[in-house]
mmCIF file of N, CA and C in Angstrom:
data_model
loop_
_atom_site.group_PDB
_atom_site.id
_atom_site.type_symbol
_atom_site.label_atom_id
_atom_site.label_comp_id
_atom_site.label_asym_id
_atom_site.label_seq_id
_atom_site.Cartn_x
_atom_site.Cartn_y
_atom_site.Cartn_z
ATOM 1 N N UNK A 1 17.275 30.421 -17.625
ATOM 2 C CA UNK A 1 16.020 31.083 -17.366
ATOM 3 C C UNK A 1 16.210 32.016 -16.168
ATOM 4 N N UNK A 2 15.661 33.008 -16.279
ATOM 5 C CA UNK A 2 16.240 34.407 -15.322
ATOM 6 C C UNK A 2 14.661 33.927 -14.318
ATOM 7 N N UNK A 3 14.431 34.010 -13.224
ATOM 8 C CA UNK A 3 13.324 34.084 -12.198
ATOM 9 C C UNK A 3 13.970 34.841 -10.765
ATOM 10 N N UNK A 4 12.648 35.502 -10.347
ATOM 11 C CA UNK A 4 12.895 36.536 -9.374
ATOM 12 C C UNK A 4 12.316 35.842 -8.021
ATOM 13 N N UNK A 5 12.606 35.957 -7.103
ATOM 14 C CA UNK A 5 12.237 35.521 -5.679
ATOM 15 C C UNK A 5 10.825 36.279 -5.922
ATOM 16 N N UNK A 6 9.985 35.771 -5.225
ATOM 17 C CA UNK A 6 8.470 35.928 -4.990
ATOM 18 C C UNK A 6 8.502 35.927 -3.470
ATOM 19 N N UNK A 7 9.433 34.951 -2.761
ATOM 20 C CA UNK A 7 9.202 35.267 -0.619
ATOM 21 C C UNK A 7 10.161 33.849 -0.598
ATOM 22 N N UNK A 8 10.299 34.430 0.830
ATOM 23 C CA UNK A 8 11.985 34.021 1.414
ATOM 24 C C UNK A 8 11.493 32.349 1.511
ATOM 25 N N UNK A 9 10.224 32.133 1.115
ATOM 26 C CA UNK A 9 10.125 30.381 0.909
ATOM 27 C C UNK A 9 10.035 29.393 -0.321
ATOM 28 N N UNK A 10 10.641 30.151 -1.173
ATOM 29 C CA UNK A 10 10.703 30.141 -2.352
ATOM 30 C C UNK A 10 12.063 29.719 -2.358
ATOM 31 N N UNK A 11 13.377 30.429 -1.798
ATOM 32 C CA UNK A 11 14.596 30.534 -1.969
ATOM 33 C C UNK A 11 15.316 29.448 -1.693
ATOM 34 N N UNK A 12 14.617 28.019 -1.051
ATOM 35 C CA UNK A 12 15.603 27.299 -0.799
ATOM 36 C C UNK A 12 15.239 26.234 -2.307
ATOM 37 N N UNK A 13 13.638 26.353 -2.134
ATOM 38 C CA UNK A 13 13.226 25.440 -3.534
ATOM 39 C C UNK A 13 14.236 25.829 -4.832
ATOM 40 N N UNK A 14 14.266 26.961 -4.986
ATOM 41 C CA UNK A 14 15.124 26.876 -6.426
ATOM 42 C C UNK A 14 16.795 26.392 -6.009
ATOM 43 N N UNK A 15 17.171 26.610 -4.864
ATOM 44 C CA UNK A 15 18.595 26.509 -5.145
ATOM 45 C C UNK A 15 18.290 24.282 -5.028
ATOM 46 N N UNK A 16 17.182 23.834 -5.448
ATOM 47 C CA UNK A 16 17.192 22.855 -5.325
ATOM 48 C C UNK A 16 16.715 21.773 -6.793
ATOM 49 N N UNK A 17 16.927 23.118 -7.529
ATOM 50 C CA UNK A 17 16.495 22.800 -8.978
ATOM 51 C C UNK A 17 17.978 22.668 -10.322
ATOM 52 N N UNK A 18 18.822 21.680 -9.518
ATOM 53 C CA UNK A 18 20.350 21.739 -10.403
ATOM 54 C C UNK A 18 21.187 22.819 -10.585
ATOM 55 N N UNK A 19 21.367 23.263 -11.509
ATOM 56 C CA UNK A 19 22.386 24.475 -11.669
ATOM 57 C C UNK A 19 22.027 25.446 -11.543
ATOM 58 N N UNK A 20 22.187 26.586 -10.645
ATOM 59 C CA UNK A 20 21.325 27.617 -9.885
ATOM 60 C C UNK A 20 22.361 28.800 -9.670
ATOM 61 N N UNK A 21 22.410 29.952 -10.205
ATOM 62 C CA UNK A 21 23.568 30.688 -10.218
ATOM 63 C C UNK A 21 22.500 32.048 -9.399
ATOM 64 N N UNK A 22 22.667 32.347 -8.439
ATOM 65 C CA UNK A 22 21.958 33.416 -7.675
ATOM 66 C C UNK A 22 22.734 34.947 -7.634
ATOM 67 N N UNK A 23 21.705 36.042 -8.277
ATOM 68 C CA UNK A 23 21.866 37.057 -8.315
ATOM 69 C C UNK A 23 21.935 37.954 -7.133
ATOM 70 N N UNK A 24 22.062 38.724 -6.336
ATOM 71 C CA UNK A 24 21.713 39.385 -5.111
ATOM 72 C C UNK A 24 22.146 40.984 -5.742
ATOM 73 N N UNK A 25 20.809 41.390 -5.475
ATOM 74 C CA UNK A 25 20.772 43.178 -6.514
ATOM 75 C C UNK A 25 19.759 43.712 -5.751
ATOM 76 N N UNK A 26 19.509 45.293 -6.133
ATOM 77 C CA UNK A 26 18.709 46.054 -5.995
ATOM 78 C C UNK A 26 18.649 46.808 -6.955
ATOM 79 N N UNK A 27 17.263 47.396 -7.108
ATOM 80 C CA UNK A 27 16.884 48.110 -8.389
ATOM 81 C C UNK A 27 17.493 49.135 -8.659
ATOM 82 N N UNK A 28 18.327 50.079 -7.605
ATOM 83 C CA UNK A 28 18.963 51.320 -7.212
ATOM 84 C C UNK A 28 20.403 51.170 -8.083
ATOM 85 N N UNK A 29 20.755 49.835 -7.826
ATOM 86 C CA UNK A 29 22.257 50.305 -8.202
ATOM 87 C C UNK A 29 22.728 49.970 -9.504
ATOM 88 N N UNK A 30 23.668 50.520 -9.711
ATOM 89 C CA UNK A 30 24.226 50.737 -11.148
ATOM 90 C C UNK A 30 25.264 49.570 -11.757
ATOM 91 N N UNK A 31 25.357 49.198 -11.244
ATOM 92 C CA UNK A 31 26.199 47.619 -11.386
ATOM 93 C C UNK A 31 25.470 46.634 -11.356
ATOM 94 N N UNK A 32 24.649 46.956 -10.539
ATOM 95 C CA UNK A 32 23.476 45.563 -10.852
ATOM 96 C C UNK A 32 22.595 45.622 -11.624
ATOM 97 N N UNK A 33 22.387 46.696 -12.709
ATOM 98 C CA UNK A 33 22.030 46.704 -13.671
ATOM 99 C C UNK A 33 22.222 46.441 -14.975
ATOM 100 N N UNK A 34 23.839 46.695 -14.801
ATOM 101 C CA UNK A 34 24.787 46.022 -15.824
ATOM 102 C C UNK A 34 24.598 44.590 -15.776
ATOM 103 N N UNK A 35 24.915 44.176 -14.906
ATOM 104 C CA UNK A 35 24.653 42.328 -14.863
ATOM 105 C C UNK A 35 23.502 42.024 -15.165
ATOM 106 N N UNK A 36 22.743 42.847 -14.859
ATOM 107 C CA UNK A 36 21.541 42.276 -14.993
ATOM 108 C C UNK A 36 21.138 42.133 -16.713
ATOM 109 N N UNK A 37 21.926 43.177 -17.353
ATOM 110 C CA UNK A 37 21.405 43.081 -19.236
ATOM 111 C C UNK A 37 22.151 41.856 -19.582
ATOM 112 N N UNK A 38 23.487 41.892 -18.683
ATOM 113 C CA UNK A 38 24.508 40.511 -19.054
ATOM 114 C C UNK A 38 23.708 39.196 -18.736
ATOM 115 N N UNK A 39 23.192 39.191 -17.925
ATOM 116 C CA UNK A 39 22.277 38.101 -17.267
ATOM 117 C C UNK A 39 20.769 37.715 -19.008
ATOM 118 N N UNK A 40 20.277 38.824 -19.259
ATOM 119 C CA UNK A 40 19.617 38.556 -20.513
ATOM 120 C C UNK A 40 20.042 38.231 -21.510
ATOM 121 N N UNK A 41 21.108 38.646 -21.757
ATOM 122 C CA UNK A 41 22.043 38.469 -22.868
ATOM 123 C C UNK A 41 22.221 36.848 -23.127
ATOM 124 N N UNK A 42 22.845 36.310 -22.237
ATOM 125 C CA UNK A 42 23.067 34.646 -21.844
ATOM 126 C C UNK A 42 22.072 34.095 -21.639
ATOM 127 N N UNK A 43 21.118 34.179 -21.055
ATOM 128 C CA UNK A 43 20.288 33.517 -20.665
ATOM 129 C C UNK A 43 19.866 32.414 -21.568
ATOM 130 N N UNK A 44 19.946 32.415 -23.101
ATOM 131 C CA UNK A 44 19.751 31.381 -23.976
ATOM 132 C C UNK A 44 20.603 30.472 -24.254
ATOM 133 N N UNK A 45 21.577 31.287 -23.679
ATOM 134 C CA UNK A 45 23.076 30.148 -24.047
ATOM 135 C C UNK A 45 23.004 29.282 -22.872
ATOM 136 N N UNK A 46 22.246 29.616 -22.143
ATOM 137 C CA UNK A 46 22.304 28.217 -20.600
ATOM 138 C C UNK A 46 21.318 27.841 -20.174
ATOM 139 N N UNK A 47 20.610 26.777 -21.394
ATOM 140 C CA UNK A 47 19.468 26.560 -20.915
ATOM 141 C C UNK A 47 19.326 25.581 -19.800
ATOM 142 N N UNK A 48 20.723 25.071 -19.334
ATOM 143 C CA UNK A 48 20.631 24.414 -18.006
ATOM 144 C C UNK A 48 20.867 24.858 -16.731
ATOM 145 N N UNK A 49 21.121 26.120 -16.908
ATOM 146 C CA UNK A 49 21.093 26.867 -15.746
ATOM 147 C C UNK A 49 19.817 27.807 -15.362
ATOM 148 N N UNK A 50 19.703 28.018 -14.315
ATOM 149 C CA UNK A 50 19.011 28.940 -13.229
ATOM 150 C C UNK A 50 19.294 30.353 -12.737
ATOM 151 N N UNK A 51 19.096 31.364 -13.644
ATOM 152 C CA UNK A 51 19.575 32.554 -12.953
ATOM 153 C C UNK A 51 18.298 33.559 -11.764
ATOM 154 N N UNK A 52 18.506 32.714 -10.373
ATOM 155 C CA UNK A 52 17.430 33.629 -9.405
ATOM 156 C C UNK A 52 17.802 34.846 -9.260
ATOM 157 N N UNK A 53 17.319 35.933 -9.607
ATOM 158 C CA UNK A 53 17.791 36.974 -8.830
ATOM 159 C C UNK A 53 16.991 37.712 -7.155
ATOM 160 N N UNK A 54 17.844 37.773 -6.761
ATOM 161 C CA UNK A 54 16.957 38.057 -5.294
ATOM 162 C C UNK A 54 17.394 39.764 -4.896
ATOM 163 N N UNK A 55 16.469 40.282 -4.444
ATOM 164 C CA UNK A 55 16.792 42.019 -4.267
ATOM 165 C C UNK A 55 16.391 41.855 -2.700
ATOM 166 N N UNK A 56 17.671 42.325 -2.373
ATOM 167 C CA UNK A 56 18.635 42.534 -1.265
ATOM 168 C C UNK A 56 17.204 43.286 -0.419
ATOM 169 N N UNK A 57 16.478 44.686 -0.656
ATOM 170 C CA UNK A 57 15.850 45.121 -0.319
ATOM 171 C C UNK A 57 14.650 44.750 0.075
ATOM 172 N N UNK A 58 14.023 43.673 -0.664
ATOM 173 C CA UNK A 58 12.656 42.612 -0.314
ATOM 174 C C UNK A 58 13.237 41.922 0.621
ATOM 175 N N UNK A 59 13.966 41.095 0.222
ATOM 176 C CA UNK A 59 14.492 40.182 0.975
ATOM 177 C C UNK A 59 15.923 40.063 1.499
ATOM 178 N N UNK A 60 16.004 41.166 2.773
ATOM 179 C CA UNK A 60 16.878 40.955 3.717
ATOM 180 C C UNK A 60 17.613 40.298 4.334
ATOM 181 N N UNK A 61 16.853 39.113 4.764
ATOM 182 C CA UNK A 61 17.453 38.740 5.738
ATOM 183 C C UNK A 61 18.139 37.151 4.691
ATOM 184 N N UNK A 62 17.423 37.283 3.737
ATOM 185 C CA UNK A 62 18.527 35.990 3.059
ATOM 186 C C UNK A 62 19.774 37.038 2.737
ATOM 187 N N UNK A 63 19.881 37.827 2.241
ATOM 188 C CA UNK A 63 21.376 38.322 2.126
ATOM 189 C C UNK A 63 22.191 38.374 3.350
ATOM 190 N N UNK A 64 21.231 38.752 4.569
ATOM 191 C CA UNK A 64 22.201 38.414 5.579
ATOM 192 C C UNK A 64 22.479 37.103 5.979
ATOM 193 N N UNK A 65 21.604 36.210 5.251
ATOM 194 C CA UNK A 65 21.965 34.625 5.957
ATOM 195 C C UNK A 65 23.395 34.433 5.388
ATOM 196 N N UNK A 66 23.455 34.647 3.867
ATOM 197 C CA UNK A 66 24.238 34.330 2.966
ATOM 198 C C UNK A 66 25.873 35.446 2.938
ATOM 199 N N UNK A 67 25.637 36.051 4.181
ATOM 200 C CA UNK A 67 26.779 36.825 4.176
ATOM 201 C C UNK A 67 27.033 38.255 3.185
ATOM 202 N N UNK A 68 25.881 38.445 2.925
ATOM 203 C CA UNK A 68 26.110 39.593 1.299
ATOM 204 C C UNK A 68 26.486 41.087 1.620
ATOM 205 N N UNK A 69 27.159 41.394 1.397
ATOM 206 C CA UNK A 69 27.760 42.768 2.261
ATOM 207 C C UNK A 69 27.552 43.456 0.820
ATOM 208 N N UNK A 70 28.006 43.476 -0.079
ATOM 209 C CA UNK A 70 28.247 44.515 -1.484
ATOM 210 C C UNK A 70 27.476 43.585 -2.309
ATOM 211 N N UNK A 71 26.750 44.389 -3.361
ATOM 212 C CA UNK A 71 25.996 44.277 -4.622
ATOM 213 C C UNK A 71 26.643 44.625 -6.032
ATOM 214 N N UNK A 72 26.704 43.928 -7.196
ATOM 215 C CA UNK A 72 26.273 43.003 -7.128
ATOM 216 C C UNK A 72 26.577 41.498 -6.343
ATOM 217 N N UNK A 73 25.775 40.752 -6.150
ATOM 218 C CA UNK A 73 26.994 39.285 -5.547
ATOM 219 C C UNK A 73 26.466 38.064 -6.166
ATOM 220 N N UNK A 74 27.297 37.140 -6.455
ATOM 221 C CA UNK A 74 26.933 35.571 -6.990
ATOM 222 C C UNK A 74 27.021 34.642 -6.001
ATOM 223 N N UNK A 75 26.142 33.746 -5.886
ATOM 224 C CA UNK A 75 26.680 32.393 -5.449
ATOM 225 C C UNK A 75 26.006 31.507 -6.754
ATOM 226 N N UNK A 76 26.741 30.554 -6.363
ATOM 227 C CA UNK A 76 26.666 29.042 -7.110
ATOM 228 C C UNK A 76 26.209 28.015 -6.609
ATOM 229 N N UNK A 77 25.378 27.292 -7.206
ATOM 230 C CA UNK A 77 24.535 26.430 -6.545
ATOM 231 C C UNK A 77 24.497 25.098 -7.153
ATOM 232 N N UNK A 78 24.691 23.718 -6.902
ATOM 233 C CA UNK A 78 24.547 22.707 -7.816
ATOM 234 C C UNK A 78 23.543 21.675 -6.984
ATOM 235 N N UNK A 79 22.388 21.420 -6.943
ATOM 236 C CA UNK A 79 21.645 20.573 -6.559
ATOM 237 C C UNK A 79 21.593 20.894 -5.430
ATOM 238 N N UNK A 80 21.492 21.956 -4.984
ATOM 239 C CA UNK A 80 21.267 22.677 -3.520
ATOM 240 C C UNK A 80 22.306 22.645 -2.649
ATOM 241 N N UNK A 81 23.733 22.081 -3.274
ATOM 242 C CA UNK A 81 24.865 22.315 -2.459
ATOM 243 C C UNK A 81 26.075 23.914 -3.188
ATOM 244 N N UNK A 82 26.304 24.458 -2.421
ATOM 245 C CA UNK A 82 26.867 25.821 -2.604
ATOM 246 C C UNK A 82 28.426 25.047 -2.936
ATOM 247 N N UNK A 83 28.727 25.467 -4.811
ATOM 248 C CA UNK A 83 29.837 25.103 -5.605
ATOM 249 C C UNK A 83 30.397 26.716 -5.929
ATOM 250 N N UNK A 84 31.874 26.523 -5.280
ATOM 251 C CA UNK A 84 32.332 27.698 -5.467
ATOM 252 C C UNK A 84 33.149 28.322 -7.509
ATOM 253 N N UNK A 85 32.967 29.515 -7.474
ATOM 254 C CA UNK A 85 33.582 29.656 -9.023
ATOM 255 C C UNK A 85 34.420 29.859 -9.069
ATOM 256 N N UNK A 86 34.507 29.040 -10.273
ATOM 257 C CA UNK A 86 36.279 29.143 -10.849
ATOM 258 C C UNK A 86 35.871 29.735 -11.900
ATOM 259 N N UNK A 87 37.769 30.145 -11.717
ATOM 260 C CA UNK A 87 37.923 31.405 -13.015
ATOM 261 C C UNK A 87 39.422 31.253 -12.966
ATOM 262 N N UNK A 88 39.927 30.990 -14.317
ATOM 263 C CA UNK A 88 41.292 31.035 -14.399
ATOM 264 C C UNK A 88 42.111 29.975 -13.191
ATOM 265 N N UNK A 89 41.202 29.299 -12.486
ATOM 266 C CA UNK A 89 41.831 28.089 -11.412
ATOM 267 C C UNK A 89 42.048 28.666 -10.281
ATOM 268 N N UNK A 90 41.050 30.359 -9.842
ATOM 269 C CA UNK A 90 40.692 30.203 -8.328
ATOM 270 C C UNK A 90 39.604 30.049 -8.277
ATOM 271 N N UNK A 91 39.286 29.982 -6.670
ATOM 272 C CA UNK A 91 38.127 29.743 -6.411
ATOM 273 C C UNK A 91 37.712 30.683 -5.331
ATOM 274 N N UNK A 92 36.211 30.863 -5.981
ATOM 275 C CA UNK A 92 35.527 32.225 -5.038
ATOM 276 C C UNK A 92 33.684 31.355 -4.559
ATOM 277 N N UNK A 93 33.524 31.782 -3.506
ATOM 278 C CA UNK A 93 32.417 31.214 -2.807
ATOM 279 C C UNK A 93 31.334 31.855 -3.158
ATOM 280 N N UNK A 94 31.791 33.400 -3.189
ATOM 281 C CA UNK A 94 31.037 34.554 -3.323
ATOM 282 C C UNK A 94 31.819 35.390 -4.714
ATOM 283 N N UNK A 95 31.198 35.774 -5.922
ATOM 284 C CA UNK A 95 31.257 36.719 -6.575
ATOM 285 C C UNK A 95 30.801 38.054 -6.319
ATOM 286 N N UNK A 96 31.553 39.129 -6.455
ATOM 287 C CA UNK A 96 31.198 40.330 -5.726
ATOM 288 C C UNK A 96 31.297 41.227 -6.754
ATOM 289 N N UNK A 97 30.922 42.005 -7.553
ATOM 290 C CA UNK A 97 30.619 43.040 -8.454
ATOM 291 C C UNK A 97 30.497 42.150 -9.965
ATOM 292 N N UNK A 98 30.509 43.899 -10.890
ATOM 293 C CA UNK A 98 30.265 43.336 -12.040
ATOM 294 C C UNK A 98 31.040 42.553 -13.190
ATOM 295 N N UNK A 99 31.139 42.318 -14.231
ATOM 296 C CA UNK A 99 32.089 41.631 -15.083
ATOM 297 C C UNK A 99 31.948 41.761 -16.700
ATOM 298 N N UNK A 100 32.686 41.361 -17.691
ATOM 299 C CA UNK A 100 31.784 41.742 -18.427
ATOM 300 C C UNK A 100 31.366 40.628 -19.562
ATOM 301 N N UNK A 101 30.415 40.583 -20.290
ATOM 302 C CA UNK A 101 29.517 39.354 -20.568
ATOM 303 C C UNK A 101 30.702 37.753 -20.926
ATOM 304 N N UNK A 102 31.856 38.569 -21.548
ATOM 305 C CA UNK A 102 32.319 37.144 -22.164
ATOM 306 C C UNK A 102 33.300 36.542 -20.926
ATOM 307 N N UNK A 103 33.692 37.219 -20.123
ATOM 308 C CA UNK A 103 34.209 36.939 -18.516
ATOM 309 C C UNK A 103 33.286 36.513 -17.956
ATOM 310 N N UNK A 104 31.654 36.427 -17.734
ATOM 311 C CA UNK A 104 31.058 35.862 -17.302
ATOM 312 C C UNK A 104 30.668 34.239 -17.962
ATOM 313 N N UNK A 105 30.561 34.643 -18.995
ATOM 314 C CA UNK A 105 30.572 33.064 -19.356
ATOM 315 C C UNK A 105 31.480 32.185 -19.799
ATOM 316 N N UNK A 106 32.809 32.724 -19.707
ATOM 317 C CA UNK A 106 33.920 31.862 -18.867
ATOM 318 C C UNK A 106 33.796 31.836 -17.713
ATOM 319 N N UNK A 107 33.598 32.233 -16.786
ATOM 320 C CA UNK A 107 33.184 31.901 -15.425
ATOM 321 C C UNK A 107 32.183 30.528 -15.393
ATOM 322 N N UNK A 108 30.722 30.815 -15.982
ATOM 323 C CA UNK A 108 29.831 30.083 -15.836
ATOM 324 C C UNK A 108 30.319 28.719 -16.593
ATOM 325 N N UNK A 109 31.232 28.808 -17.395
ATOM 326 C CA UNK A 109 31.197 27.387 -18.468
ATOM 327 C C UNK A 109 32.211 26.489 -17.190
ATOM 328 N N UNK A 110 33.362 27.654 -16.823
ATOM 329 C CA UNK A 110 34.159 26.719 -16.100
ATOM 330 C C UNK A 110 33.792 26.393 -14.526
ATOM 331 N N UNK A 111 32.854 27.042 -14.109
ATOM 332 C CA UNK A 111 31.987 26.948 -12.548
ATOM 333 C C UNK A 111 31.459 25.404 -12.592
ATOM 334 N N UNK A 112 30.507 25.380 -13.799
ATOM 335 C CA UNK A 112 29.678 24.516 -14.626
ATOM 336 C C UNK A 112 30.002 23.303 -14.752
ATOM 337 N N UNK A 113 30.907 23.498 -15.490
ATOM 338 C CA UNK A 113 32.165 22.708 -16.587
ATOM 339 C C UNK A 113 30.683 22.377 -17.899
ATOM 340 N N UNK A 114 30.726 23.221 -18.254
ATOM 341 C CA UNK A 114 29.645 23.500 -19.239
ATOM 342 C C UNK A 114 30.444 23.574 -21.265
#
């Protein structure tokens, strides 16, 4: 299920709702638009996941809590503890640009273990 931040007190509740894969975008850019159709695309295939997306531009200062320098960016979330993604057997804390749909959900299955 895709849901958008509504205010920066919102943001800790969802990363506290199980599998929580967080978007960080703005409406401007062109890569985060791509993810973002990829993000619809899947969205049925994971009905146990959480896709928040949060725009960098509303809400500032969580991208700066969270370290977010470049858009698009992922984190991973499992019961409100930050689970880094695997892909191919590394591991990334932070996902940083775009990908494309069936690389993403190898990502998400093996982040997951879905």
């Amino acid at each position: 299920m895709i849901q958008h931040l509504r205010s920066p007190e919102e943001y800790e509740a969802f990363l506290a709702k199980g599998n929580v894969v967080v978007d960080f975008f703005a409406s401007w850019c062109g890569p985060c638009r791509m993810m973002g159709r990829v993000l619809e695309e899947i969205e049925a295939d994971y009905p146990r996941l959480v896709f928040l997306k949060v725009d960098v531009d509303k809400f500032p200062q969580i991208a700066q809590r969270y370290g977010v320098m470049s858009i698009p960016s992922f984190v991973a979330y499992r019961d409100g503890s930050n689970v880094p993604f695997s892909f191919n057997g590394a591991k990334q804390t932070v996902l940083v640009g775009g990908m494309q749909e069936d690389d993403f959900k190898l990502l998400l299955n093996e982040t997951f273990q879905l």
